Short mmCIF file of C-alpha atoms in Angstrom, two decimals:
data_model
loop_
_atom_site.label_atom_id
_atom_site.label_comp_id
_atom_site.label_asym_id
_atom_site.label_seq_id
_atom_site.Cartn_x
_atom_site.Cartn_y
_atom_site.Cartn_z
CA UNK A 3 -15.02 -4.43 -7.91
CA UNK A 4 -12.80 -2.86 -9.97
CA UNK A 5 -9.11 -5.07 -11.13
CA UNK A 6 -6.17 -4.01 -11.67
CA UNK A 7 -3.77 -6.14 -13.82
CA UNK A 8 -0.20 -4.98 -14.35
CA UNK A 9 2.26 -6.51 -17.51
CA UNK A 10 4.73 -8.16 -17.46
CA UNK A 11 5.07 -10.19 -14.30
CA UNK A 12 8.50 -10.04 -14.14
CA UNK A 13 10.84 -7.78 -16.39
CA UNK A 14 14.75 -8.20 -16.54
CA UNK A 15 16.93 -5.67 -17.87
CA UNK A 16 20.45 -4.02 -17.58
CA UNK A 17 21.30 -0.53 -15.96
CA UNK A 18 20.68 2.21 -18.63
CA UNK A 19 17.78 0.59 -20.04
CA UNK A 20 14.56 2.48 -20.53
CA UNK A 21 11.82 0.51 -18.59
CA UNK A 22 8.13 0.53 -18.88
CA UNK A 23 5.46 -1.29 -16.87
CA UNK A 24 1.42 -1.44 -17.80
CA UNK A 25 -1.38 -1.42 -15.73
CA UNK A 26 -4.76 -2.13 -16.57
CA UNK A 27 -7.73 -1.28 -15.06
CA UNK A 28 -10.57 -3.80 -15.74
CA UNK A 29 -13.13 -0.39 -15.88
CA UNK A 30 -12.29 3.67 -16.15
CA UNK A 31 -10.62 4.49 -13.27
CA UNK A 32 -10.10 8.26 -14.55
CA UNK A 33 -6.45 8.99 -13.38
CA UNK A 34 -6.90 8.01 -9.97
CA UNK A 35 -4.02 5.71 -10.14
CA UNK A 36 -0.76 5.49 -7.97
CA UNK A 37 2.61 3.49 -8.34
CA UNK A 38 4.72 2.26 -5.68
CA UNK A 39 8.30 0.69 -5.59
CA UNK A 40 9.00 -1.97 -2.52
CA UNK A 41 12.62 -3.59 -2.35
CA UNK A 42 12.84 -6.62 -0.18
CA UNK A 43 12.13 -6.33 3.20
CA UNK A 44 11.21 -3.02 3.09
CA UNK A 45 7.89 -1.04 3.26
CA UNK A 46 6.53 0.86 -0.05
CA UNK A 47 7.50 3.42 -1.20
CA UNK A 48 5.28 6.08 -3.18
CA UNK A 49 6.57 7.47 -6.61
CA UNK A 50 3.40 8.50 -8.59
CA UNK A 51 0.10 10.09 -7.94
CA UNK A 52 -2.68 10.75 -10.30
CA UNK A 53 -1.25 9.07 -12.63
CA UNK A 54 1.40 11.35 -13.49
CA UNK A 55 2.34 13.50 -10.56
CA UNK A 56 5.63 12.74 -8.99
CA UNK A 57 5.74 12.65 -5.43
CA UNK A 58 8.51 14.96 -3.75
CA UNK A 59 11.67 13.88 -3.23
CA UNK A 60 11.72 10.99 -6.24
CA UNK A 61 13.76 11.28 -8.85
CA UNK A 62 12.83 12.63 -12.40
CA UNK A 63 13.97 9.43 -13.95
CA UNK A 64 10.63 8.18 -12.79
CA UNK A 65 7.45 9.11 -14.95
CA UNK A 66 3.72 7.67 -15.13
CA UNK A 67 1.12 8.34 -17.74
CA UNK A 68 -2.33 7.60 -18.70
CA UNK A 69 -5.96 7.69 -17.87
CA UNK A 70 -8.73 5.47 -17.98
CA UNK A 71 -8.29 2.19 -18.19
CA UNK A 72 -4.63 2.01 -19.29
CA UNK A 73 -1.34 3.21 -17.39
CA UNK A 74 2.31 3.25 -17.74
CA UNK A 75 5.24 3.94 -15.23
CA UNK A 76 8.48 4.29 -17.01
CA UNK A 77 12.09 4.57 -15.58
CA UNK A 78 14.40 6.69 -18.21
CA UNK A 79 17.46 4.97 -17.45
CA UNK A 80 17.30 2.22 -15.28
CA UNK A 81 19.51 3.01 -12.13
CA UNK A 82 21.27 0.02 -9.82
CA UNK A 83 18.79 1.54 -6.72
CA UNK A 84 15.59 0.89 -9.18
CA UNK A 85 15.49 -3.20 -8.90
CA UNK A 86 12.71 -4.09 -7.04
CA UNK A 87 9.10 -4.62 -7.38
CA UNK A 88 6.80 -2.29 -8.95
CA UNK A 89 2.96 -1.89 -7.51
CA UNK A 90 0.05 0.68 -9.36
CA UNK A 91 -2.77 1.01 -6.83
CA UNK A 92 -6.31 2.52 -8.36
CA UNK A 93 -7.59 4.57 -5.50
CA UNK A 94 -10.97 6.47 -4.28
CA UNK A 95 -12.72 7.63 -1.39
CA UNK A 96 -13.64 4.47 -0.32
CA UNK A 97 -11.34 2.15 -1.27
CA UNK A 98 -7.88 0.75 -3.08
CA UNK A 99 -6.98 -1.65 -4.93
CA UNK A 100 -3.35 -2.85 -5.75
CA UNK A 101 -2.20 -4.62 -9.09
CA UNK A 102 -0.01 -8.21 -8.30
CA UNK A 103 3.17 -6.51 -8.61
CA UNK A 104 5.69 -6.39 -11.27
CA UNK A 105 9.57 -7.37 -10.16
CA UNK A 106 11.94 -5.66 -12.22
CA UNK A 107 15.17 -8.03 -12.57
CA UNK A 108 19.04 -7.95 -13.65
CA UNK A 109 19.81 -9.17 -16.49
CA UNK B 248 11.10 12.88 10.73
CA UNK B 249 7.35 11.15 10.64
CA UNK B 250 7.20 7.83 11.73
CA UNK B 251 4.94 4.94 12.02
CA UNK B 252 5.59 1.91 14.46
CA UNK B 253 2.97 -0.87 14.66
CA UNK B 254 2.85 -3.49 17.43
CA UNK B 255 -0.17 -6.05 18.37
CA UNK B 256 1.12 -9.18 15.85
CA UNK B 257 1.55 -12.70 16.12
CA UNK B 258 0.47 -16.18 16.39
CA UNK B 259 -3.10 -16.59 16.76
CA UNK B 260 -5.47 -19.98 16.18
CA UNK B 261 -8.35 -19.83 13.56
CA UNK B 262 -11.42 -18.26 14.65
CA UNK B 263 -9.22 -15.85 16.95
CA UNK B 264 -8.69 -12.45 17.73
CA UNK B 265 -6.05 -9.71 17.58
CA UNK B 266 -5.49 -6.30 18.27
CA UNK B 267 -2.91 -3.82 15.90
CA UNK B 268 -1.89 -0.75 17.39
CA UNK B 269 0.40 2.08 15.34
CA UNK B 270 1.86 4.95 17.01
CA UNK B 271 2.64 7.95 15.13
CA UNK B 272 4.79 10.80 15.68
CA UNK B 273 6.35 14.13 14.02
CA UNK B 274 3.36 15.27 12.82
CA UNK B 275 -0.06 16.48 13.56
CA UNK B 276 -2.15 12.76 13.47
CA UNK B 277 -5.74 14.23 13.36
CA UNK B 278 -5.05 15.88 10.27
CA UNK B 279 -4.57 13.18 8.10
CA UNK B 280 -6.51 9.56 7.09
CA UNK B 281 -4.84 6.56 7.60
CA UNK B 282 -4.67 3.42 6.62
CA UNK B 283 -3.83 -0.73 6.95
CA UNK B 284 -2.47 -2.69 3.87
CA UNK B 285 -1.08 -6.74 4.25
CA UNK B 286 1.24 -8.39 2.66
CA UNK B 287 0.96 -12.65 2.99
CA UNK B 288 4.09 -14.19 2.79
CA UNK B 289 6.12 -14.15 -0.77
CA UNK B 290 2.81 -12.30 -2.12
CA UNK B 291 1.47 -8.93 -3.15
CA UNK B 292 0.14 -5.88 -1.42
CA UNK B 293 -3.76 -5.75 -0.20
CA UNK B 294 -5.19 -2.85 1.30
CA UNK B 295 -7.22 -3.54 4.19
CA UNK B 296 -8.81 -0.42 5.51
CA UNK B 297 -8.88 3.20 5.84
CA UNK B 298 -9.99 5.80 8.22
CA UNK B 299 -10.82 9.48 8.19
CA UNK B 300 -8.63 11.99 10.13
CA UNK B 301 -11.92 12.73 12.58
CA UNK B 302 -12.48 8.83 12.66
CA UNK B 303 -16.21 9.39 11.84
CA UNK B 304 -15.56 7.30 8.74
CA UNK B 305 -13.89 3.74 8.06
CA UNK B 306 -13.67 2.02 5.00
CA UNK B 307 -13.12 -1.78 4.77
CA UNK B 308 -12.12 -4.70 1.62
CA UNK B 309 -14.35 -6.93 1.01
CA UNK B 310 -12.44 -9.94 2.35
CA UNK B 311 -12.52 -8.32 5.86
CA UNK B 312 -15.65 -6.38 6.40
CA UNK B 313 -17.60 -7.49 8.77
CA UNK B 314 -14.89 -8.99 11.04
CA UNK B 315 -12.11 -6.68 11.10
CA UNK B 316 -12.46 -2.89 12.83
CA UNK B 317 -10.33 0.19 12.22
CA UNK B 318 -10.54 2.85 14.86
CA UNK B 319 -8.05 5.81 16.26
CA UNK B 320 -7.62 7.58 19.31
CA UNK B 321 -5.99 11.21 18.37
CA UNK B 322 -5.50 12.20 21.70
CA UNK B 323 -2.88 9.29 21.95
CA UNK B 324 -1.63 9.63 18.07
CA UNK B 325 -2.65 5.87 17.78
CA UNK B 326 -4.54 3.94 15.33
CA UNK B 327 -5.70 0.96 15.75
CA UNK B 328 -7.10 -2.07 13.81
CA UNK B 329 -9.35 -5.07 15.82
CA UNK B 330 -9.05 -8.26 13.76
CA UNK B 331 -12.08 -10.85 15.10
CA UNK B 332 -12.34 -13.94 13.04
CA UNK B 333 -9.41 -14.82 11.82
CA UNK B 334 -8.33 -17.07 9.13
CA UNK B 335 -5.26 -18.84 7.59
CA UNK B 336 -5.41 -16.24 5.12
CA UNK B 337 -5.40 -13.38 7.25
CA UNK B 338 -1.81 -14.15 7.92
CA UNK B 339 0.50 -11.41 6.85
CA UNK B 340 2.80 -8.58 7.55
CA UNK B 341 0.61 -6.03 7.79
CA UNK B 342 1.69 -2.39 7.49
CA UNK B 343 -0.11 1.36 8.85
CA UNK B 344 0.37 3.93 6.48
CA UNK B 345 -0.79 7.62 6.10
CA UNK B 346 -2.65 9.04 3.17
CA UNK B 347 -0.67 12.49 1.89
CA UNK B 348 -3.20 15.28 2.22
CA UNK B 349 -1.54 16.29 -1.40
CA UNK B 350 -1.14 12.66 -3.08
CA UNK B 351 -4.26 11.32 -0.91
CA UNK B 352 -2.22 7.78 -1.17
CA UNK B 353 0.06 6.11 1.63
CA UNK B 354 2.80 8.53 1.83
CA UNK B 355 4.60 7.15 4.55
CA UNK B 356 4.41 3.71 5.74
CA UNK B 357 5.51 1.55 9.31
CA UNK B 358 7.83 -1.17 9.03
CA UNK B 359 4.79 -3.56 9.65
CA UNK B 360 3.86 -6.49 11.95
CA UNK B 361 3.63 -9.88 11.49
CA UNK B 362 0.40 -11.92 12.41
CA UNK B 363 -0.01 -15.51 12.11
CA UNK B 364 -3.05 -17.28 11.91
CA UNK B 365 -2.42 -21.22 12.12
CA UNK B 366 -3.72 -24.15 14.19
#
C-alpha cells in the first residue's frame, strides 16, 4: 500500500506569511494527488486536484505542485479564513489514501 | 445547491452491526461515484469506500473489506454503507462524499454521522 506522509505536523505562522506544506508519497504516485482544508467541526473541503489544478471557486492564493513522489501546497499570503488543517490524499481507481494532516496555527 | 445528509449512526456493541444511509439531492446521483471517508475522534481522515455511479463496482480499505458493504439505490438518490463486524476502532464520524466527474476526488461532502462502537 502506498503512504503518504505530510511535513510538518503542525506549522504556526502570522497572516501574510507565505506557507508551504510537503507531502510524500512512500512510491510514484504520478500527479494523482489532491489537498483538502477541514476547519473544526466542519467537513473537507477540496482545493487541489492533480496536483496542481485548482478546484472552482478557491481562491488563487492557493497553489499545489509536484509529481511523483514529492508534493507541495502553498498559500501566498496566509489569510485569517486559511487556519485549519491541511490533508493531501493520493488517489486512483481503486482507492485513496489520506496523509495525517497538517494543522496550520497562529502564531 | 447539492447536498449530502447521512443518517444510520450511533452506539453499537463490538461484534455489531449498522446501517449508513446518505440522501442526495440537486443533482443527477447516477452520474457520479461516491464515496465514505471516517474520521475517529481528535484524528485524521480515512477513506473507507467508493462506488461507481452504475453501482456495478465498489472499492473497499483494507481495514474494512470483508465486513463492511457499500451499495446505492439511484432510483431513491441514496447510498448506502452496511457496517457488519464492528470494532472499537470503527468508531468515527463518518462522512458521504461525491467524486467530481472533473477533479474525480470528493467534491462535496455531508456533514457526517457519528457511530460508536463500545461495550
Amino acid at each position: 500500500d502506498i503512504q503518504m506522509t505530510q511535513s510538518p505536523s503542525t506549522l504556526s505562522a502570522s497572516v501574510g506569511d507565505r506557507v508551504t506544506i510537503t507531502c510524500r508519497a512512500s512510491q510514484s504516485i504520478s500527479a494523482l494527488l489532491a489537498w483538502y482544508q477541514q476547519k473544526p467541526g466542519k467537513a473537507p473541503k477540496l482545493l487541489i486536484y492533480k496536483a496542481s489544478s485548482l478546484e472552482s471557486g478557491v481562491p488563487s492564493r492557493f497553489s499545489g505542485s509536484g509529481s511523483g513522489t514529492e508534493f507541495t501546497l502553498t498559500i501566498s499570503s496566509l489569510q485569517p479564513d486559511d487556519f485549519a488543517t491541511y490533508y493531501c490524499q493520493h488517489y486512483n481507481s481503486y482507492s485513496r489514501t489520506f496523509g495525517q494532516g497538517t494543522k496550520v496555527e497562529i502564531k | 445547491e447539492v447536498q449530502l445528509l447521512e443518517s444510520g449512526g450511533g452506539w453499537v456493541q463490538p461484534g455489531g452491526s449498522l446501517r449508513l444511509s446518505c440522501a442526495a439531492s440537486a443533482y443527477t446521483f447516477s452520474t457520479y461515484a461516491m464515496g465514505w471517508v471516517r474520521q475517529a475522534p481528535g484524528k485524521g481522515l480515512e477513506w473507507v469506500s467508493s462506488i461507481s455511479g452504475s453501482g456495478g463496482a465498489t472499492f473497499y480499505a483494507n481495514s474494512v473489506k470483508g465486513r463492511f458493504t457499500m451499495s446505492r439505490d439511484n432510483s431513491k438518490n441514496t447510498l448506502y454503507l452496511e457496517m457488519n463486524s464492528l470494532r472499537d476502532e470503527d468508531t468515527a464520524l463518518y462522512y458521504c462524499a461525491r467524486i467530481g466527474l472533473t477533479s474525480a476526488n470528493f467534491d462535496y461532502w455531508g456533514q457526517g454521522t457519528l457511530v460508536t462502537v463500545s461495550s
